[in-house]
Amino acid sequence: QIPRILNEAGQHAELRTTLERSVREHSATSEMLAWLCNERESWSELVTPDLLGAIFSALEREQHNAPGRASKLHRTLVEDRQLLGDILRNGDVGLARDVMRRLQLSPLFDELTKRSLLARIVKVHPELESMITGSQAEEKAAPLIVSWSSLEKRKAEYEELVKTKIPENSREIALARSYGDLSENFEFKAAKQMQSVLLRRKAELEQMLHNARGTSFENPDTSRVSIGTIVTLRNAETNMEEAYTILGAWDGDPDRHIISYQTAIGQALLGHEIGETVSLNTEHGTAQFTIASIQPATPDRTPAPSPPSESAVEAVIAK
């Protein structure tokens, strides 16, 4: 209800801030995301792969809290045949590949629905057809350029998952099983649903960490827009300037104008030189911007983390 109320009240700036933060932090409710998907023509700058990540997170929370019930958001994702294409159209093929892997591992959809969703992604990125046909060897996933600090956070999440959350879930399953009569045992069903979510997240993190390439963004190429640079843009119509810092895949912070190189804006800017003009989508439509300057961003001084270790606890995951 909040997006609709703010929108009808004309509080668009507050609504935009709320939506951006909720999508970025994957804290948006199912209702909020369903509204955004249905109103996406008016909020095109938020229709990015980050939105899809927020959708999956919301659906997983719903599955845990109310297993077996299809929400409006679930129906929107399945029934709106243009939605996935709109979300992934401006992303690179590496992002689309990661989404396909996540779908293939997800417990959220039956196999027929999965195939339908995967086919919609292939329609946007035909080069990924081999991922569902198996007709060719799958192309290696593109490496993810990330900061050392964001890599450390992902590693910490993985360690907490395998050392704390999965073992706790295993104990919950064992306790629920001890109650007997599994067909009517809600605690057991809920714990097993959560196990699917945890194991899917574990597989996802392992893939992400495997593909991640940490960097401090030191000594970037400032002859053109590159990862680790601050680019100042001048609006060709208003002559107003704004600066964006382009960092790694997991470093986005829109409130501070820090964007991932994988975002639509990042992809549109990469490789351009001072004086060149680029076309970007804004809240008021497409606008032309001239690149006024390119400066190095502040290096990430976080020490390089050690590779994530496999925990012996994983061996006792409940079956």
PDB file of C-alpha atoms in Angstrom:
ATOM      1  CA  GLN A   1       0.000   0.000   0.000  1.00  0.00           C
ATOM      2  CA  ILE A   2       2.873   2.417   0.739  1.00  0.00           C
ATOM      3  CA  PRO A   3       3.994   2.892  -2.912  1.00  0.00           C
ATOM      4  CA  ARG A   4       0.439   3.506  -4.076  1.00  0.00           C
ATOM      5  CA  ILE A   5      -0.243   6.001  -1.275  1.00  0.00           C
ATOM      6  CA  LEU A   6       2.990   7.932  -1.861  1.00  0.00           C
ATOM      7  CA  ASN A   7       2.445   7.902  -5.614  1.00  0.00           C
ATOM      8  CA  GLU A   8      -1.116   9.190  -5.338  1.00  0.00           C
ATOM      9  CA  ALA A   9       0.071  11.874  -2.903  1.00  0.00           C
ATOM     10  CA  GLY A  10       2.653  13.052  -5.421  1.00  0.00           C
ATOM     11  CA  GLN A  11       5.565  12.274  -3.081  1.00  0.00           C
ATOM     12  CA  HIS A  12       7.657  10.856  -5.897  1.00  0.00           C
ATOM     13  CA  ALA A  13      11.078  11.688  -4.441  1.00  0.00           C
ATOM     14  CA  GLU A  14      10.283   9.924  -1.174  1.00  0.00           C
ATOM     15  CA  LEU A  15       8.790   7.004  -3.073  1.00  0.00           C
ATOM     16  CA  ARG A  16      11.876   6.719  -5.278  1.00  0.00           C
ATOM     17  CA  THR A  17      14.174   6.675  -2.242  1.00  0.00           C
ATOM     18  CA  THR A  18      12.037   4.011  -0.569  1.00  0.00           C
ATOM     19  CA  LEU A  19      11.946   1.833  -3.671  1.00  0.00           C
ATOM     20  CA  GLU A  20      15.676   2.162  -4.404  1.00  0.00           C
ATOM     21  CA  ARG A  21      16.686   1.272  -0.858  1.00  0.00           C
ATOM     22  CA  SER A  22      14.227  -1.602  -0.554  1.00  0.00           C
ATOM     23  CA  VAL A  23      15.296  -3.126  -3.870  1.00  0.00           C
ATOM     24  CA  ARG A  24      18.998  -2.665  -3.140  1.00  0.00           C
ATOM     25  CA  GLU A  25      18.725  -4.217   0.320  1.00  0.00           C
ATOM     26  CA  HIS A  26      16.316  -6.954  -0.852  1.00  0.00           C
ATOM     27  CA  SER A  27      13.935  -5.869   1.904  1.00  0.00           C
ATOM     28  CA  ALA A  28      11.003  -4.879  -0.312  1.00  0.00           C
ATOM     29  CA  THR A  29       7.715  -6.593   0.431  1.00  0.00           C
ATOM     30  CA  SER A  30       5.977  -8.808  -2.080  1.00  0.00           C
ATOM     31  CA  GLU A  31       3.192  -6.250  -2.474  1.00  0.00           C
ATOM     32  CA  MET A  32       5.656  -3.408  -3.093  1.00  0.00           C
ATOM     33  CA  LEU A  33       7.509  -5.379  -5.756  1.00  0.00           C
ATOM     34  CA  ALA A  34       4.304  -6.483  -7.479  1.00  0.00           C
ATOM     35  CA  TRP A  35       3.244  -2.830  -7.638  1.00  0.00           C
ATOM     36  CA  LEU A  36       6.631  -1.788  -9.041  1.00  0.00           C
ATOM     37  CA  CYS A  37       6.521  -4.521 -11.688  1.00  0.00           C
ATOM     38  CA  ASN A  38       3.059  -3.444 -12.796  1.00  0.00           C
ATOM     39  CA  GLU A  39       4.056   0.244 -12.839  1.00  0.00           C
ATOM     40  CA  ARG A  40       7.522  -0.306 -14.305  1.00  0.00           C
ATOM     41  CA  GLU A  41       7.024   1.934 -17.328  1.00  0.00           C
ATOM     42  CA  SER A  42       7.056   4.899 -14.945  1.00  0.00           C
ATOM     43  CA  TRP A  43      10.077   3.611 -13.008  1.00  0.00           C
ATOM     44  CA  SER A  44      12.297   2.269 -15.785  1.00  0.00           C
ATOM     45  CA  GLU A  45      15.533   3.179 -13.984  1.00  0.00           C
ATOM     46  CA  LEU A  46      14.640   0.675 -11.241  1.00  0.00           C
ATOM     47  CA  VAL A  47      13.949  -2.157 -13.675  1.00  0.00           C
ATOM     48  CA  THR A  48      17.397  -3.754 -13.393  1.00  0.00           C
ATOM     49  CA  PRO A  49      18.754  -7.177 -12.404  1.00  0.00           C
ATOM     50  CA  ASP A  50      18.780  -5.880  -8.806  1.00  0.00           C
ATOM     51  CA  LEU A  51      14.986  -5.864  -8.989  1.00  0.00           C
ATOM     52  CA  LEU A  52      14.974  -9.536  -9.925  1.00  0.00           C
ATOM     53  CA  GLY A  53      17.193 -10.350  -6.948  1.00  0.00           C
ATOM     54  CA  ALA A  54      14.757  -8.528  -4.671  1.00  0.00           C
ATOM     55  CA  ILE A  55      11.853 -10.460  -6.231  1.00  0.00           C
ATOM     56  CA  PHE A  56      13.515 -13.816  -5.591  1.00  0.00           C
ATOM     57  CA  SER A  57      14.298 -12.841  -1.990  1.00  0.00           C
ATOM     58  CA  ALA A  58      10.702 -11.773  -1.343  1.00  0.00           C
ATOM     59  CA  LEU A  59       9.331 -14.975  -2.876  1.00  0.00           C
ATOM     60  CA  GLU A  60      11.675 -17.076  -0.751  1.00  0.00           C
ATOM     61  CA  ARG A  61      10.504 -15.309   2.409  1.00  0.00           C
ATOM     62  CA  GLU A  62       6.915 -15.963   1.384  1.00  0.00           C
ATOM     63  CA  GLN A  63       7.592 -19.613   0.718  1.00  0.00           C
ATOM     64  CA  HIS A  64       9.044 -19.992   4.188  1.00  0.00           C
ATOM     65  CA  ASN A  65       6.207 -18.138   5.923  1.00  0.00           C
ATOM     66  CA  ALA A  66       3.331 -19.531   3.850  1.00  0.00           C
ATOM     67  CA  PRO A  67       4.477 -22.587   1.884  1.00  0.00           C
ATOM     68  CA  GLY A  68       2.322 -23.607  -1.045  1.00  0.00           C
ATOM     69  CA  ARG A  69       0.546 -20.267  -1.444  1.00  0.00           C
ATOM     70  CA  ALA A  70       1.119 -18.365  -4.692  1.00  0.00           C
ATOM     71  CA  SER A  71       1.266 -14.612  -4.097  1.00  0.00           C
ATOM     72  CA  LYS A  72       0.442 -11.755  -6.429  1.00  0.00           C
ATOM     73  CA  LEU A  73       4.176 -11.241  -6.986  1.00  0.00           C
ATOM     74  CA  HIS A  74       4.626 -14.901  -7.922  1.00  0.00           C
ATOM     75  CA  ARG A  75       1.737 -14.686 -10.380  1.00  0.00           C
ATOM     76  CA  THR A  76       3.099 -11.447 -11.827  1.00  0.00           C
ATOM     77  CA  LEU A  77       6.517 -12.961 -12.500  1.00  0.00           C
ATOM     78  CA  VAL A  78       5.006 -16.068 -14.083  1.00  0.00           C
ATOM     79  CA  GLU A  79       2.134 -14.495 -16.029  1.00  0.00           C
ATOM     80  CA  ASP A  80       3.717 -11.230 -17.230  1.00  0.00           C
ATOM     81  CA  ARG A  81       5.635 -12.602 -20.198  1.00  0.00           C
ATOM     82  CA  GLN A  82       7.466  -9.311 -20.823  1.00  0.00           C
ATOM     83  CA  LEU A  83       8.724  -8.763 -17.282  1.00  0.00           C
ATOM     84  CA  LEU A  84      11.904 -10.860 -17.334  1.00  0.00           C
ATOM     85  CA  GLY A  85      12.885  -9.422 -20.698  1.00  0.00           C
ATOM     86  CA  ASP A  86      12.370  -5.867 -19.467  1.00  0.00           C
ATOM     87  CA  ILE A  87      14.509  -6.538 -16.391  1.00  0.00           C
ATOM     88  CA  LEU A  88      17.385  -8.218 -18.231  1.00  0.00           C
ATOM     89  CA  ARG A  89      17.352  -6.325 -21.521  1.00  0.00           C
ATOM     90  CA  ASN A  90      19.904  -3.731 -20.391  1.00  0.00           C
ATOM     91  CA  GLY A  91      22.067  -6.160 -18.418  1.00  0.00           C
ATOM     92  CA  ASP A  92      25.014  -8.103 -19.743  1.00  0.00           C
ATOM     93  CA  VAL A  93      24.981 -11.779 -20.619  1.00  0.00           C
ATOM     94  CA  GLY A  94      26.882 -12.689 -17.451  1.00  0.00           C
ATOM     95  CA  LEU A  95      24.050 -11.374 -15.298  1.00  0.00           C
ATOM     96  CA  ALA A  96      21.488 -13.254 -17.371  1.00  0.00           C
ATOM     97  CA  ARG A  97      23.516 -16.437 -16.992  1.00  0.00           C
ATOM     98  CA  ASP A  98      23.586 -16.018 -13.218  1.00  0.00           C
ATOM     99  CA  VAL A  99      19.811 -15.520 -13.180  1.00  0.00           C
ATOM    100  CA  MET A 100      19.325 -18.711 -15.182  1.00  0.00           C
ATOM    101  CA  ARG A 101      21.463 -20.661 -12.730  1.00  0.00           C
ATOM    102  CA  ARG A 102      19.474 -19.256  -9.838  1.00  0.00           C
ATOM    103  CA  LEU A 103      16.223 -20.247 -11.508  1.00  0.00           C
ATOM    104  CA  GLN A 104      17.483 -23.752 -12.180  1.00  0.00           C
ATOM    105  CA  LEU A 105      18.364 -24.192  -8.496  1.00  0.00           C
ATOM    106  CA  SER A 106      15.278 -22.463  -7.132  1.00  0.00           C
ATOM    107  CA  PRO A 107      12.571 -24.363  -5.224  1.00  0.00           C
ATOM    108  CA  LEU A 108      10.093 -21.569  -5.992  1.00  0.00           C
ATOM    109  CA  PHE A 109       8.790 -22.931  -9.288  1.00  0.00           C
ATOM    110  CA  ASP A 110       7.751 -26.264 -10.739  1.00  0.00           C
ATOM    111  CA  GLU A 111       9.753 -27.611 -13.668  1.00  0.00           C
ATOM    112  CA  LEU A 112       7.273 -26.499 -16.322  1.00  0.00           C
ATOM    113  CA  THR A 113       7.265 -22.931 -14.994  1.00  0.00           C
ATOM    114  CA  LYS A 114      11.056 -22.935 -14.766  1.00  0.00           C
ATOM    115  CA  ARG A 115      11.333 -23.911 -18.423  1.00  0.00           C
ATOM    116  CA  SER A 116       8.951 -21.132 -19.388  1.00  0.00           C
ATOM    117  CA  LEU A 117      10.919 -18.515 -17.427  1.00  0.00           C
ATOM    118  CA  LEU A 118      14.244 -19.764 -18.780  1.00  0.00           C
ATOM    119  CA  ALA A 119      12.908 -19.572 -22.333  1.00  0.00           C
ATOM    120  CA  ARG A 120      12.020 -15.910 -21.807  1.00  0.00           C
ATOM    121  CA  ILE A 121      15.605 -15.181 -20.783  1.00  0.00           C
ATOM    122  CA  VAL A 122      16.946 -17.030 -23.815  1.00  0.00           C
ATOM    123  CA  LYS A 123      14.692 -14.877 -25.995  1.00  0.00           C
ATOM    124  CA  VAL A 124      16.669 -11.837 -24.778  1.00  0.00           C
ATOM    125  CA  HIS A 125      20.053 -13.622 -24.776  1.00  0.00           C
ATOM    126  CA  PRO A 126      19.912 -16.384 -27.432  1.00  0.00           C
ATOM    127  CA  GLU A 127      23.561 -17.249 -26.790  1.00  0.00           C
ATOM    128  CA  LEU A 128      22.466 -18.875 -23.501  1.00  0.00           C
ATOM    129  CA  GLU A 129      20.232 -21.455 -25.161  1.00  0.00           C
ATOM    130  CA  SER A 130      22.769 -24.194 -24.468  1.00  0.00           C
ATOM    131  CA  MET A 131      22.085 -23.807 -20.734  1.00  0.00           C
ATOM    132  CA  ILE A 132      18.644 -25.355 -21.196  1.00  0.00           C
ATOM    133  CA  THR A 133      19.169 -27.517 -24.278  1.00  0.00           C
ATOM    134  CA  GLY A 134      22.540 -28.964 -23.313  1.00  0.00           C
ATOM    135  CA  SER A 135      23.425 -28.934 -27.009  1.00  0.00           C
ATOM    136  CA  GLN A 136      26.738 -27.209 -26.401  1.00  0.00           C
ATOM    137  CA  ALA A 137      29.221 -26.992 -23.590  1.00  0.00           C
ATOM    138  CA  GLU A 138      28.137 -24.182 -21.304  1.00  0.00           C
ATOM    139  CA  GLU A 139      30.125 -21.028 -21.664  1.00  0.00           C
ATOM    140  CA  LYS A 140      32.191 -20.210 -18.611  1.00  0.00           C
ATOM    141  CA  ALA A 141      30.657 -17.641 -16.317  1.00  0.00           C
ATOM    142  CA  ALA A 142      32.122 -14.182 -16.703  1.00  0.00           C
ATOM    143  CA  PRO A 143      34.334 -13.151 -13.784  1.00  0.00           C
ATOM    144  CA  LEU A 144      32.858 -10.686 -11.315  1.00  0.00           C
ATOM    145  CA  ILE A 145      35.027  -7.686 -10.514  1.00  0.00           C
ATOM    146  CA  VAL A 146      34.422  -6.856  -6.845  1.00  0.00           C
ATOM    147  CA  SER A 147      36.011  -4.826  -4.081  1.00  0.00           C
ATOM    148  CA  TRP A 148      37.903  -6.619  -1.343  1.00  0.00           C
ATOM    149  CA  SER A 149      35.445  -5.254   1.231  1.00  0.00           C
ATOM    150  CA  SER A 150      32.383  -6.589  -0.605  1.00  0.00           C
ATOM    151  CA  LEU A 151      34.138  -9.921  -1.139  1.00  0.00           C
ATOM    152  CA  GLU A 152      34.797 -10.100   2.594  1.00  0.00           C
ATOM    153  CA  LYS A 153      31.086  -9.524   3.276  1.00  0.00           C
ATOM    154  CA  ARG A 154      30.060 -12.318   0.893  1.00  0.00           C
ATOM    155  CA  LYS A 155      32.618 -14.623   2.456  1.00  0.00           C
ATOM    156  CA  ALA A 156      31.272 -13.803   5.935  1.00  0.00           C
ATOM    157  CA  GLU A 157      27.733 -14.549   4.746  1.00  0.00           C
ATOM    158  CA  TYR A 158      28.890 -17.905   3.385  1.00  0.00           C
ATOM    159  CA  GLU A 159      30.699 -18.807   6.603  1.00  0.00           C
ATOM    160  CA  GLU A 160      27.642 -17.916   8.701  1.00  0.00           C
ATOM    161  CA  LEU A 161      25.480 -19.999   6.398  1.00  0.00           C
ATOM    162  CA  VAL A 162      27.539 -23.192   6.578  1.00  0.00           C
ATOM    163  CA  LYS A 163      28.629 -22.881  10.207  1.00  0.00           C
ATOM    164  CA  THR A 164      25.474 -21.527  11.820  1.00  0.00           C
ATOM    165  CA  LYS A 165      22.294 -21.345   9.762  1.00  0.00           C
ATOM    166  CA  ILE A 166      22.446 -24.729   8.012  1.00  0.00           C
ATOM    167  CA  PRO A 167      23.362 -26.637  11.204  1.00  0.00           C
ATOM    168  CA  GLU A 168      20.581 -24.839  13.100  1.00  0.00           C
ATOM    169  CA  ASN A 169      18.150 -25.785  10.357  1.00  0.00           C
ATOM    170  CA  SER A 170      19.336 -29.401  10.528  1.00  0.00           C
ATOM    171  CA  ARG A 171      18.579 -29.473  14.236  1.00  0.00           C
ATOM    172  CA  GLU A 172      15.138 -27.963  13.600  1.00  0.00           C
ATOM    173  CA  ILE A 173      14.407 -30.692  11.048  1.00  0.00           C
ATOM    174  CA  ALA A 174      15.527 -33.418  13.441  1.00  0.00           C
ATOM    175  CA  LEU A 175      13.405 -31.977  16.247  1.00  0.00           C
ATOM    176  CA  ALA A 176      10.356 -31.605  14.015  1.00  0.00           C
ATOM    177  CA  ARG A 177      10.790 -35.159  12.725  1.00  0.00           C
ATOM    178  CA  SER A 178      10.721 -36.429  16.302  1.00  0.00           C
ATOM    179  CA  TYR A 179       7.138 -35.173  16.625  1.00  0.00           C
ATOM    180  CA  GLY A 180       6.032 -37.885  14.182  1.00  0.00           C
ATOM    181  CA  ASP A 181       3.239 -37.895  11.559  1.00  0.00           C
ATOM    182  CA  LEU A 182       5.185 -35.883   8.977  1.00  0.00           C
ATOM    183  CA  SER A 183       2.143 -35.506   6.711  1.00  0.00           C
ATOM    184  CA  GLU A 184       0.520 -33.164   9.263  1.00  0.00           C
ATOM    185  CA  ASN A 185       3.722 -31.771  10.736  1.00  0.00           C
ATOM    186  CA  PHE A 186       3.859 -28.054   9.883  1.00  0.00           C
ATOM    187  CA  GLU A 187       7.157 -27.527  11.735  1.00  0.00           C
ATOM    188  CA  PHE A 188       8.814 -30.242   9.657  1.00  0.00           C
ATOM    189  CA  LYS A 189       7.478 -28.859   6.366  1.00  0.00           C
ATOM    190  CA  ALA A 190       8.543 -25.321   7.242  1.00  0.00           C
ATOM    191  CA  ALA A 191      12.033 -26.465   8.257  1.00  0.00           C
ATOM    192  CA  LYS A 192      12.425 -28.453   5.030  1.00  0.00           C
ATOM    193  CA  GLN A 193      11.306 -25.440   3.006  1.00  0.00           C
ATOM    194  CA  MET A 194      13.918 -23.329   4.761  1.00  0.00           C
ATOM    195  CA  GLN A 195      16.519 -26.004   4.071  1.00  0.00           C
ATOM    196  CA  SER A 196      15.839 -25.628   0.341  1.00  0.00           C
ATOM    197  CA  VAL A 197      16.272 -21.867   0.611  1.00  0.00           C
ATOM    198  CA  LEU A 198      19.517 -22.184   2.590  1.00  0.00           C
ATOM    199  CA  LEU A 199      21.033 -24.781   0.273  1.00  0.00           C
ATOM    200  CA  ARG A 200      20.098 -22.766  -2.789  1.00  0.00           C
ATOM    201  CA  ARG A 201      21.727 -19.686  -1.267  1.00  0.00           C
ATOM    202  CA  LYS A 202      24.794 -21.759  -0.398  1.00  0.00           C
ATOM    203  CA  ALA A 203      25.136 -22.934  -4.005  1.00  0.00           C
ATOM    204  CA  GLU A 204      24.584 -19.399  -5.232  1.00  0.00           C
ATOM    205  CA  LEU A 205      27.260 -17.964  -2.926  1.00  0.00           C
ATOM    206  CA  GLU A 206      29.719 -20.671  -3.904  1.00  0.00           C
ATOM    207  CA  GLN A 207      29.227 -19.788  -7.567  1.00  0.00           C
ATOM    208  CA  MET A 208      29.553 -16.071  -6.854  1.00  0.00           C
ATOM    209  CA  LEU A 209      32.699 -16.508  -4.774  1.00  0.00           C
ATOM    210  CA  HIS A 210      34.182 -18.804  -7.407  1.00  0.00           C
ATOM    211  CA  ASN A 211      33.663 -16.162 -10.098  1.00  0.00           C
ATOM    212  CA  ALA A 212      34.671 -13.161  -7.968  1.00  0.00           C
ATOM    213  CA  ARG A 213      37.918 -11.336  -8.674  1.00  0.00           C
ATOM    214  CA  GLY A 214      38.787  -8.957  -5.846  1.00  0.00           C
ATOM    215  CA  THR A 215      40.510  -5.641  -6.441  1.00  0.00           C
ATOM    216  CA  SER A 216      41.356  -2.419  -4.636  1.00  0.00           C
ATOM    217  CA  PHE A 217      40.521  -0.320  -7.750  1.00  0.00           C
ATOM    218  CA  GLU A 218      43.977   1.197  -7.482  1.00  0.00           C
ATOM    219  CA  ASN A 219      45.498   2.928 -10.536  1.00  0.00           C
ATOM    220  CA  PRO A 220      42.475   2.671 -12.866  1.00  0.00           C
ATOM    221  CA  ASP A 221      42.665   3.705 -16.511  1.00  0.00           C
ATOM    222  CA  THR A 222      41.405   7.302 -16.482  1.00  0.00           C
ATOM    223  CA  SER A 223      41.830   7.853 -20.211  1.00  0.00           C
ATOM    224  CA  ARG A 224      38.313   6.447 -20.483  1.00  0.00           C
ATOM    225  CA  VAL A 225      35.520   5.468 -18.114  1.00  0.00           C
ATOM    226  CA  SER A 226      36.579   2.251 -16.400  1.00  0.00           C
ATOM    227  CA  ILE A 227      35.935   0.345 -13.196  1.00  0.00           C
ATOM    228  CA  GLY A 228      37.382   2.320 -10.296  1.00  0.00           C
ATOM    229  CA  THR A 229      36.804   5.785 -11.738  1.00  0.00           C
ATOM    230  CA  ILE A 230      34.641   8.770 -10.858  1.00  0.00           C
ATOM    231  CA  VAL A 231      32.964  10.163 -13.953  1.00  0.00           C
ATOM    232  CA  THR A 232      31.374  13.611 -14.017  1.00  0.00           C
ATOM    233  CA  LEU A 233      28.489  13.998 -16.459  1.00  0.00           C
ATOM    234  CA  ARG A 234      27.112  17.265 -17.815  1.00  0.00           C
ATOM    235  CA  ASN A 235      23.476  17.294 -18.890  1.00  0.00           C
ATOM    236  CA  ALA A 236      23.408  18.574 -22.477  1.00  0.00           C
ATOM    237  CA  GLU A 237      20.078  20.337 -21.917  1.00  0.00           C
ATOM    238  CA  THR A 238      20.393  21.808 -18.410  1.00  0.00           C
ATOM    239  CA  ASN A 239      24.205  22.015 -18.182  1.00  0.00           C
ATOM    240  CA  MET A 240      23.922  20.568 -14.661  1.00  0.00           C
ATOM    241  CA  GLU A 241      26.673  18.195 -13.569  1.00  0.00           C
ATOM    242  CA  GLU A 242      26.550  15.018 -11.504  1.00  0.00           C
ATOM    243  CA  ALA A 243      29.251  12.513 -10.666  1.00  0.00           C
ATOM    244  CA  TYR A 244      29.112   8.728 -10.484  1.00  0.00           C
ATOM    245  CA  THR A 245      31.661   6.388  -8.955  1.00  0.00           C
ATOM    246  CA  ILE A 246      31.841   3.128 -10.892  1.00  0.00           C
ATOM    247  CA  LEU A 247      32.932   0.215  -8.723  1.00  0.00           C
ATOM    248  CA  GLY A 248      32.505  -3.543  -8.496  1.00  0.00           C
ATOM    249  CA  ALA A 249      29.537  -5.842  -8.954  1.00  0.00           C
ATOM    250  CA  TRP A 250      28.563  -5.749  -5.254  1.00  0.00           C
ATOM    251  CA  ASP A 251      29.467  -2.152  -4.394  1.00  0.00           C
ATOM    252  CA  GLY A 252      26.379  -0.215  -5.476  1.00  0.00           C
ATOM    253  CA  ASP A 253      25.118   2.575  -3.204  1.00  0.00           C
ATOM    254  CA  PRO A 254      22.745   4.814  -5.217  1.00  0.00           C
ATOM    255  CA  ASP A 255      22.332   7.281  -2.334  1.00  0.00           C
ATOM    256  CA  ARG A 256      26.040   8.122  -2.697  1.00  0.00           C
ATOM    257  CA  HIS A 257      26.023   7.845  -6.508  1.00  0.00           C
ATOM    258  CA  ILE A 258      28.167   4.712  -6.327  1.00  0.00           C
ATOM    259  CA  ILE A 259      27.097   2.258  -9.014  1.00  0.00           C
ATOM    260  CA  SER A 260      28.110  -1.222 -10.060  1.00  0.00           C
ATOM    261  CA  TYR A 261      29.758  -1.533 -13.438  1.00  0.00           C
ATOM    262  CA  GLN A 262      27.062  -4.107 -14.248  1.00  0.00           C
ATOM    263  CA  THR A 263      24.180  -1.633 -13.989  1.00  0.00           C
ATOM    264  CA  ALA A 264      22.622  -0.152 -17.101  1.00  0.00           C
ATOM    265  CA  ILE A 265      24.267   3.227 -16.391  1.00  0.00           C
ATOM    266  CA  GLY A 266      27.627   1.605 -15.720  1.00  0.00           C
ATOM    267  CA  GLN A 267      27.486  -0.393 -18.933  1.00  0.00           C
ATOM    268  CA  ALA A 268      26.469   2.694 -20.916  1.00  0.00           C
ATOM    269  CA  LEU A 269      29.427   4.705 -19.576  1.00  0.00           C
ATOM    270  CA  LEU A 270      32.257   2.161 -19.686  1.00  0.00           C
ATOM    271  CA  GLY A 271      34.819   2.788 -22.394  1.00  0.00           C
ATOM    272  CA  HIS A 272      33.793   6.358 -23.203  1.00  0.00           C
ATOM    273  CA  GLU A 273      36.282   9.227 -23.092  1.00  0.00           C
ATOM    274  CA  ILE A 274      36.124  12.839 -21.935  1.00  0.00           C
ATOM    275  CA  GLY A 275      34.080  14.944 -24.334  1.00  0.00           C
ATOM    276  CA  GLU A 276      32.010  12.065 -25.655  1.00  0.00           C
ATOM    277  CA  THR A 277      28.224  12.091 -25.358  1.00  0.00           C
ATOM    278  CA  VAL A 278      26.189   9.218 -23.963  1.00  0.00           C
ATOM    279  CA  SER A 279      22.447   8.622 -23.794  1.00  0.00           C
ATOM    280  CA  LEU A 280      21.076   7.608 -20.384  1.00  0.00           C
ATOM    281  CA  ASN A 281      17.625   6.806 -19.052  1.00  0.00           C
ATOM    282  CA  THR A 282      16.483   9.217 -16.331  1.00  0.00           C
ATOM    283  CA  GLU A 283      13.277   9.633 -14.343  1.00  0.00           C
ATOM    284  CA  HIS A 284      12.130  12.095 -17.013  1.00  0.00           C
ATOM    285  CA  GLY A 285      13.039   9.897 -19.972  1.00  0.00           C
ATOM    286  CA  THR A 286      16.170   9.614 -22.100  1.00  0.00           C
ATOM    287  CA  ALA A 287      18.711  12.432 -21.801  1.00  0.00           C
ATOM    288  CA  GLN A 288      22.074  13.244 -23.360  1.00  0.00           C
ATOM    289  CA  PHE A 289      25.132  13.686 -21.157  1.00  0.00           C
ATOM    290  CA  THR A 290      28.666  14.776 -21.981  1.00  0.00           C
ATOM    291  CA  ILE A 291      31.532  13.233 -20.050  1.00  0.00           C
ATOM    292  CA  ALA A 292      33.165  16.243 -18.379  1.00  0.00           C
ATOM    293  CA  SER A 293      35.897  14.521 -16.369  1.00  0.00           C
ATOM    294  CA  ILE A 294      37.235  11.138 -15.291  1.00  0.00           C
ATOM    295  CA  GLN A 295      39.091  10.782 -11.994  1.00  0.00           C
ATOM    296  CA  PRO A 296      40.382   7.782 -10.025  1.00  0.00           C
ATOM    297  CA  ALA A 297      38.148   6.621  -7.186  1.00  0.00           C
ATOM    298  CA  THR A 298      39.495   6.195  -3.669  1.00  0.00           C
ATOM    299  CA  PRO A 299      41.149   2.753  -3.502  1.00  0.00           C
ATOM    300  CA  ASP A 300      39.651   0.070  -1.282  1.00  0.00           C
ATOM    301  CA  ARG A 301      42.245  -0.527   1.442  1.00  0.00           C
ATOM    302  CA  THR A 302      40.524  -3.611   2.866  1.00  0.00           C
ATOM    303  CA  PRO A 303      43.049  -6.480   3.063  1.00  0.00           C
ATOM    304  CA  ALA A 304      42.471  -9.273   0.569  1.00  0.00           C
ATOM    305  CA  PRO A 305      40.460 -12.039   2.302  1.00  0.00           C
ATOM    306  CA  SER A 306      41.471 -15.672   2.318  1.00  0.00           C
ATOM    307  CA  PRO A 307      39.333 -18.108   0.276  1.00  0.00           C
ATOM    308  CA  PRO A 308      36.192 -19.401   2.036  1.00  0.00           C
ATOM    309  CA  SER A 309      36.713 -22.692   3.833  1.00  0.00           C
ATOM    310  CA  GLU A 310      34.411 -25.681   3.643  1.00  0.00           C
ATOM    311  CA  SER A 311      32.946 -26.394   7.055  1.00  0.00           C
ATOM    312  CA  ALA A 312      32.810 -29.886   8.466  1.00  0.00           C
ATOM    313  CA  VAL A 313      29.347 -28.978   9.664  1.00  0.00           C
ATOM    314  CA  GLU A 314      28.064 -29.321   6.095  1.00  0.00           C
ATOM    315  CA  ALA A 315      28.419 -33.079   6.370  1.00  0.00           C
ATOM    316  CA  VAL A 316      25.521 -33.240   8.799  1.00  0.00           C
ATOM    317  CA  ILE A 317      22.976 -31.416   6.625  1.00  0.00           C
ATOM    318  CA  ALA A 318      19.623 -33.096   7.161  1.00  0.00           C
ATOM    319  CA  LYS A 319      18.406 -35.373   4.410  1.00  0.00           C
TER     320      LYS A 319
END
